[in-house]
């Protein structure tokens, strides 16, 4: 896998010069908030209007409407001038040619010193690997209250919906719902509101923080079911017998292998520590599926001789034990072999095509955020 990662990085070259205004090569999303109100909160939405200009891209259509916008993210929100946002349209729309929805994110990737390719490449690998639902994404240029904000990535958010994470929505059904599902959870690297998160101590003596994204709030029966499931999974994962298949009673091996291989190819040191989603459909014997992928911000930030579970920057939950099982090792190695044989050249082509597509937008972005940290002075990439 490490040779594969090295070849991916060596394939990337993005030449950057400077521009002053939107490049004119990418769709432009223009947002005006009511009375020009600043968007300075991750909790409180600000109302406004939007227009979407595809700039000649025939796969998209012009759109106008109303929305709400607020901040999003953790470190990317607090530590960078170029902020990420969450938007909620008043009416569903196929914004940017994506599936109709009200819910999207505008990801800034201000921390991405690999030519804005970390998330793009991770999502592409996930799509080709057929990880359980991959968020769609479109590069756009954002104008907010008349201020050109640079190159952004309009992205589908992770949520329970028929065209996203398609499991039964317990929140829609209320407190009488069957607590076995559906569930959308996240292994989280932040402590959240205790009403929205379960914290367990694993056998390594580390906290396993699992935020239940759906249902967001749990009644006592739902809480008990989730705690019981997480406890049973953890106990099965920490069995020392490498021939044990007890963990497969709870986790879908194929879905885990696909998710794991994508994270390995991206050398994602946060893979099983934060923004690690897994879901479960309703039923007593239903298995948890890992995915969708999200947030590759800490990919390719260290030397490559290690697997992601070996000496991780912060920590990894579960995966360092799961890889010890013979049954899982066999599945993920075969999954990787098939993927490379089928898609290696396709991935290299995608890197070149995507880099060329956003190049002018990246130049405009570099001018707008000339004082912003991108890891090198001109955001260029050489290998």
PDB file of N, CA and C in Angstrom, residues 72-127:
ATOM      1  N   UNK A  72     -19.205  25.755  10.797  1.00  0.00           N
ATOM      2  CA  UNK A  72     -19.108  24.336  11.100  1.00  0.00           C
ATOM      3  C   UNK A  72     -17.629  24.003  11.335  1.00  0.00           C
ATOM      4  N   UNK A  73     -17.383  22.766  11.788  1.00  0.00           N
ATOM      5  CA  UNK A  73     -16.008  22.328  12.000  1.00  0.00           C
ATOM      6  C   UNK A  73     -15.534  22.608  13.411  1.00  0.00           C
ATOM      7  N   UNK A  74     -14.354  22.134  13.715  1.00  0.00           N
ATOM      8  CA  UNK A  74     -13.724  22.346  15.018  1.00  0.00           C
ATOM      9  C   UNK A  74     -12.450  23.163  14.834  1.00  0.00           C
ATOM     10  N   UNK A  75     -11.323  22.491  14.663  1.00  0.00           N
ATOM     11  CA  UNK A  75     -10.056  23.198  14.443  1.00  0.00           C
ATOM     12  C   UNK A  75     -10.115  24.072  13.200  1.00  0.00           C
ATOM     13  N   UNK A  76     -10.762  23.587  12.147  1.00  0.00           N
ATOM     14  CA  UNK A  76     -10.831  24.365  10.905  1.00  0.00           C
ATOM     15  C   UNK A  76     -11.651  25.632  11.081  1.00  0.00           C
ATOM     16  N   UNK A  77     -12.529  25.662  12.072  1.00  0.00           N
ATOM     17  CA  UNK A  77     -13.316  26.865  12.339  1.00  0.00           C
ATOM     18  C   UNK A  77     -12.555  27.840  13.237  1.00  0.00           C
ATOM     19  N   UNK A  78     -11.886  27.323  14.247  1.00  0.00           N
ATOM     20  CA  UNK A  78     -11.275  28.195  15.247  1.00  0.00           C
ATOM     21  C   UNK A  78      -9.902  28.729  14.850  1.00  0.00           C
ATOM     22  N   UNK A  79      -9.170  28.005  13.984  1.00  0.00           N
ATOM     23  CA  UNK A  79      -7.771  28.352  13.752  1.00  0.00           C
ATOM     24  C   UNK A  79      -7.478  28.992  12.401  1.00  0.00           C
ATOM     25  N   UNK A  80      -8.485  29.213  11.581  1.00  0.00           N
ATOM     26  CA  UNK A  80      -8.243  29.741  10.242  1.00  0.00           C
ATOM     27  C   UNK A  80      -9.186  30.904   9.940  1.00  0.00           C
ATOM     28  N   UNK A  81      -8.661  31.869   9.200  1.00  0.00           N
ATOM     29  CA  UNK A  81      -9.497  32.989   8.760  1.00  0.00           C
ATOM     30  C   UNK A  81     -10.515  32.540   7.710  1.00  0.00           C
ATOM     31  N   UNK A  82     -10.103  31.663   6.844  1.00  0.00           N
ATOM     32  CA  UNK A  82     -10.997  31.118   5.815  1.00  0.00           C
ATOM     33  C   UNK A  82     -11.847  30.034   6.462  1.00  0.00           C
ATOM     34  N   UNK A  83     -13.124  30.335   6.684  1.00  0.00           N
ATOM     35  CA  UNK A  83     -13.982  29.497   7.511  1.00  0.00           C
ATOM     36  C   UNK A  83     -14.821  28.509   6.688  1.00  0.00           C
ATOM     37  N   UNK A  84     -15.102  27.329   7.245  1.00  0.00           N
ATOM     38  CA  UNK A  84     -16.068  26.414   6.634  1.00  0.00           C
ATOM     39  C   UNK A  84     -17.477  26.736   7.133  1.00  0.00           C
ATOM     40  N   UNK A  85     -18.478  26.399   6.318  1.00  0.00           N
ATOM     41  CA  UNK A  85     -19.864  26.732   6.656  1.00  0.00           C
ATOM     42  C   UNK A  85     -20.784  25.538   6.420  1.00  0.00           C
ATOM     43  N   UNK A  86     -21.920  25.619   7.062  1.00  0.00           N
ATOM     44  CA  UNK A  86     -23.012  24.694   6.789  1.00  0.00           C
ATOM     45  C   UNK A  86     -24.185  25.520   6.283  1.00  0.00           C
ATOM     46  N   UNK A  87     -24.827  25.051   5.207  1.00  0.00           N
ATOM     47  CA  UNK A  87     -25.976  25.780   4.679  1.00  0.00           C
ATOM     48  C   UNK A  87     -27.200  24.883   4.652  1.00  0.00           C
ATOM     49  N   UNK A  88     -28.342  25.491   4.902  1.00  0.00           N
ATOM     50  CA  UNK A  88     -29.628  24.780   4.892  1.00  0.00           C
ATOM     51  C   UNK A  88     -30.576  25.574   3.996  1.00  0.00           C
ATOM     52  N   UNK A  89     -30.865  25.023   2.816  1.00  0.00           N
ATOM     53  CA  UNK A  89     -31.746  25.695   1.878  1.00  0.00           C
ATOM     54  C   UNK A  89     -33.184  25.654   2.388  1.00  0.00           C
ATOM     55  N   UNK A  90     -33.952  26.685   2.052  1.00  0.00           N
ATOM     56  CA  UNK A  90     -35.360  26.693   2.445  1.00  0.00           C
ATOM     57  C   UNK A  90     -36.124  25.589   1.722  1.00  0.00           C
ATOM     58  N   UNK A  91     -35.791  25.369   0.462  1.00  0.00           N
ATOM     59  CA  UNK A  91     -36.416  24.316  -0.332  1.00  0.00           C
ATOM     60  C   UNK A  91     -35.341  23.419  -0.936  1.00  0.00           C
ATOM     61  N   UNK A  92     -35.648  22.148  -1.063  1.00  0.00           N
ATOM     62  CA  UNK A  92     -34.706  21.210  -1.659  1.00  0.00           C
ATOM     63  C   UNK A  92     -34.311  21.662  -3.061  1.00  0.00           C
ATOM     64  N   UNK A  93     -33.045  21.444  -3.388  1.00  0.00           N
ATOM     65  CA  UNK A  93     -32.564  21.797  -4.726  1.00  0.00           C
ATOM     66  C   UNK A  93     -31.391  20.888  -5.082  1.00  0.00           C
ATOM     67  N   UNK A  94     -31.219  20.661  -6.376  1.00  0.00           N
ATOM     68  CA  UNK A  94     -30.086  19.876  -6.879  1.00  0.00           C
ATOM     69  C   UNK A  94     -28.896  20.815  -7.049  1.00  0.00           C
ATOM     70  N   UNK A  95     -28.444  21.381  -5.961  1.00  0.00           N
ATOM     71  CA  UNK A  95     -27.404  22.398  -5.982  1.00  0.00           C
ATOM     72  C   UNK A  95     -26.111  21.811  -6.542  1.00  0.00           C
ATOM     73  N   UNK A  96     -25.566  22.481  -7.533  1.00  0.00           N
ATOM     74  CA  UNK A  96     -24.330  22.003  -8.143  1.00  0.00           C
ATOM     75  C   UNK A  96     -24.481  20.698  -8.903  1.00  0.00           C
ATOM     76  N   UNK A  97     -25.717  20.323  -9.230  1.00  0.00           N
ATOM     77  CA  UNK A  97     -25.943  19.078  -9.945  1.00  0.00           C
ATOM     78  C   UNK A  97     -25.971  17.857  -9.056  1.00  0.00           C
ATOM     79  N   UNK A  98     -25.964  18.057  -7.733  1.00  0.00           N
ATOM     80  CA  UNK A  98     -26.018  16.936  -6.797  1.00  0.00           C
ATOM     81  C   UNK A  98     -27.464  16.540  -6.526  1.00  0.00           C
ATOM     82  N   UNK A  99     -27.652  15.465  -5.768  1.00  0.00           N
ATOM     83  CA  UNK A  99     -28.995  15.019  -5.414  1.00  0.00           C
ATOM     84  C   UNK A  99     -29.742  16.126  -4.668  1.00  0.00           C
ATOM     85  N   UNK A 100     -31.038  16.242  -4.935  1.00  0.00           N
ATOM     86  CA  UNK A 100     -31.849  17.263  -4.281  1.00  0.00           C
ATOM     87  C   UNK A 100     -31.813  17.118  -2.769  1.00  0.00           C
ATOM     88  N   UNK A 101     -31.562  18.214  -2.095  1.00  0.00           N
ATOM     89  CA  UNK A 101     -31.527  18.221  -0.635  1.00  0.00           C
ATOM     90  C   UNK A 101     -31.580  19.658  -0.156  1.00  0.00           C
ATOM     91  N   UNK A 102     -31.776  19.815   1.131  1.00  0.00           N
ATOM     92  CA  UNK A 102     -31.674  21.138   1.744  1.00  0.00           C
ATOM     93  C   UNK A 102     -30.320  21.324   2.428  1.00  0.00           C
ATOM     94  N   UNK A 103     -29.593  20.238   2.626  1.00  0.00           N
ATOM     95  CA  UNK A 103     -28.450  20.262   3.539  1.00  0.00           C
ATOM     96  C   UNK A 103     -27.123  20.047   2.816  1.00  0.00           C
ATOM     97  N   UNK A 104     -26.238  21.048   2.924  1.00  0.00           N
ATOM     98  CA  UNK A 104     -24.925  20.980   2.294  1.00  0.00           C
ATOM     99  C   UNK A 104     -23.896  21.653   3.194  1.00  0.00           C
ATOM    100  N   UNK A 105     -22.628  21.344   2.930  1.00  0.00           N
ATOM    101  CA  UNK A 105     -21.527  22.022   3.608  1.00  0.00           C
ATOM    102  C   UNK A 105     -20.690  22.755   2.576  1.00  0.00           C
ATOM    103  N   UNK A 106     -20.080  23.851   3.004  1.00  0.00           N
ATOM    104  CA  UNK A 106     -19.086  24.560   2.203  1.00  0.00           C
ATOM    105  C   UNK A 106     -17.750  24.393   2.925  1.00  0.00           C
ATOM    106  N   UNK A 107     -16.948  23.447   2.445  1.00  0.00           N
ATOM    107  CA  UNK A 107     -15.687  23.121   3.101  1.00  0.00           C
ATOM    108  C   UNK A 107     -14.580  24.014   2.537  1.00  0.00           C
ATOM    109  N   UNK A 108     -13.815  24.627   3.437  1.00  0.00           N
ATOM    110  CA  UNK A 108     -12.786  25.584   3.028  1.00  0.00           C
ATOM    111  C   UNK A 108     -11.452  24.904   2.725  1.00  0.00           C
ATOM    112  N   UNK A 109     -11.135  23.836   3.434  1.00  0.00           N
ATOM    113  CA  UNK A 109      -9.850  23.130   3.298  1.00  0.00           C
ATOM    114  C   UNK A 109      -8.665  24.092   3.390  1.00  0.00           C
ATOM    115  N   UNK A 110      -8.781  25.049   4.311  1.00  0.00           N
ATOM    116  CA  UNK A 110      -7.710  26.022   4.486  1.00  0.00           C
ATOM    117  C   UNK A 110      -6.433  25.375   4.996  1.00  0.00           C
ATOM    118  N   UNK A 111      -6.538  24.180   5.557  1.00  0.00           N
ATOM    119  CA  UNK A 111      -5.376  23.489   6.099  1.00  0.00           C
ATOM    120  C   UNK A 111      -4.723  22.544   5.094  1.00  0.00           C
ATOM    121  N   UNK A 112      -5.236  22.492   3.871  1.00  0.00           N
ATOM    122  CA  UNK A 112      -4.776  21.479   2.917  1.00  0.00           C
ATOM    123  C   UNK A 112      -3.617  22.019   2.069  1.00  0.00           C
ATOM    124  N   UNK A 113      -2.405  21.594   2.405  1.00  0.00           N
ATOM    125  CA  UNK A 113      -1.222  22.028   1.674  1.00  0.00           C
ATOM    126  C   UNK A 113      -0.842  21.042   0.565  1.00  0.00           C
ATOM    127  N   UNK A 114      -1.771  20.186   0.165  1.00  0.00           N
ATOM    128  CA  UNK A 114      -1.562  19.286  -0.970  1.00  0.00           C
ATOM    129  C   UNK A 114      -2.510  19.654  -2.107  1.00  0.00           C
ATOM    130  N   UNK A 115      -2.569  20.940  -2.396  1.00  0.00           N
ATOM    131  CA  UNK A 115      -3.333  21.397  -3.556  1.00  0.00           C
ATOM    132  C   UNK A 115      -4.815  21.103  -3.474  1.00  0.00           C
ATOM    133  N   UNK A 116      -5.386  21.119  -2.254  1.00  0.00           N
ATOM    134  CA  UNK A 116      -6.814  20.854  -2.050  1.00  0.00           C
ATOM    135  C   UNK A 116      -7.204  19.439  -2.503  1.00  0.00           C
ATOM    136  N   UNK A 117      -6.270  18.509  -2.446  1.00  0.00           N
ATOM    137  CA  UNK A 117      -6.535  17.162  -2.972  1.00  0.00           C
ATOM    138  C   UNK A 117      -6.850  16.128  -1.906  1.00  0.00           C
ATOM    139  N   UNK A 118      -6.653  16.438  -0.644  1.00  0.00           N
ATOM    140  CA  UNK A 118      -6.838  15.401   0.366  1.00  0.00           C
ATOM    141  C   UNK A 118      -8.269  14.849   0.360  1.00  0.00           C
ATOM    142  N   UNK A 119      -9.244  15.715   0.578  1.00  0.00           N
ATOM    143  CA  UNK A 119     -10.623  15.231   0.603  1.00  0.00           C
ATOM    144  C   UNK A 119     -11.074  14.736  -0.760  1.00  0.00           C
ATOM    145  N   UNK A 120     -10.686  15.452  -1.814  1.00  0.00           N
ATOM    146  CA  UNK A 120     -11.095  15.058  -3.156  1.00  0.00           C
ATOM    147  C   UNK A 120     -10.619  13.652  -3.481  1.00  0.00           C
ATOM    148  N   UNK A 121      -9.356  13.364  -3.169  1.00  0.00           N
ATOM    149  CA  UNK A 121      -8.814  12.037  -3.450  1.00  0.00           C
ATOM    150  C   UNK A 121      -9.435  10.982  -2.551  1.00  0.00           C
ATOM    151  N   UNK A 122      -9.600  11.314  -1.270  1.00  0.00           N
ATOM    152  CA  UNK A 122     -10.224  10.353  -0.356  1.00  0.00           C
ATOM    153  C   UNK A 122     -11.633   9.998  -0.773  1.00  0.00           C
ATOM    154  N   UNK A 123     -12.406  11.003  -1.183  1.00  0.00           N
ATOM    155  CA  UNK A 123     -13.771  10.740  -1.643  1.00  0.00           C
ATOM    156  C   UNK A 123     -13.773   9.907  -2.918  1.00  0.00           C
ATOM    157  N   UNK A 124     -12.832  10.186  -3.809  1.00  0.00           N
ATOM    158  CA  UNK A 124     -12.775   9.418  -5.055  1.00  0.00           C
ATOM    159  C   UNK A 124     -12.430   7.960  -4.779  1.00  0.00           C
ATOM    160  N   UNK A 125     -11.466   7.713  -3.903  1.00  0.00           N
ATOM    161  CA  UNK A 125     -11.132   6.338  -3.541  1.00  0.00           C
ATOM    162  C   UNK A 125     -12.337   5.639  -2.921  1.00  0.00           C
ATOM    163  N   UNK A 126     -13.066   6.350  -2.074  1.00  0.00           N
ATOM    164  CA  UNK A 126     -14.259   5.779  -1.448  1.00  0.00           C
ATOM    165  C   UNK A 126     -15.312   5.420  -2.484  1.00  0.00           C
ATOM    166  N   UNK A 127     -15.499   6.323  -3.450  1.00  0.00           N
ATOM    167  CA  UNK A 127     -16.475   6.069  -4.508  1.00  0.00           C
ATOM    168  C   UNK A 127     -16.096   4.823  -5.315  1.00  0.00           C
TER     169      UNK A 127
END
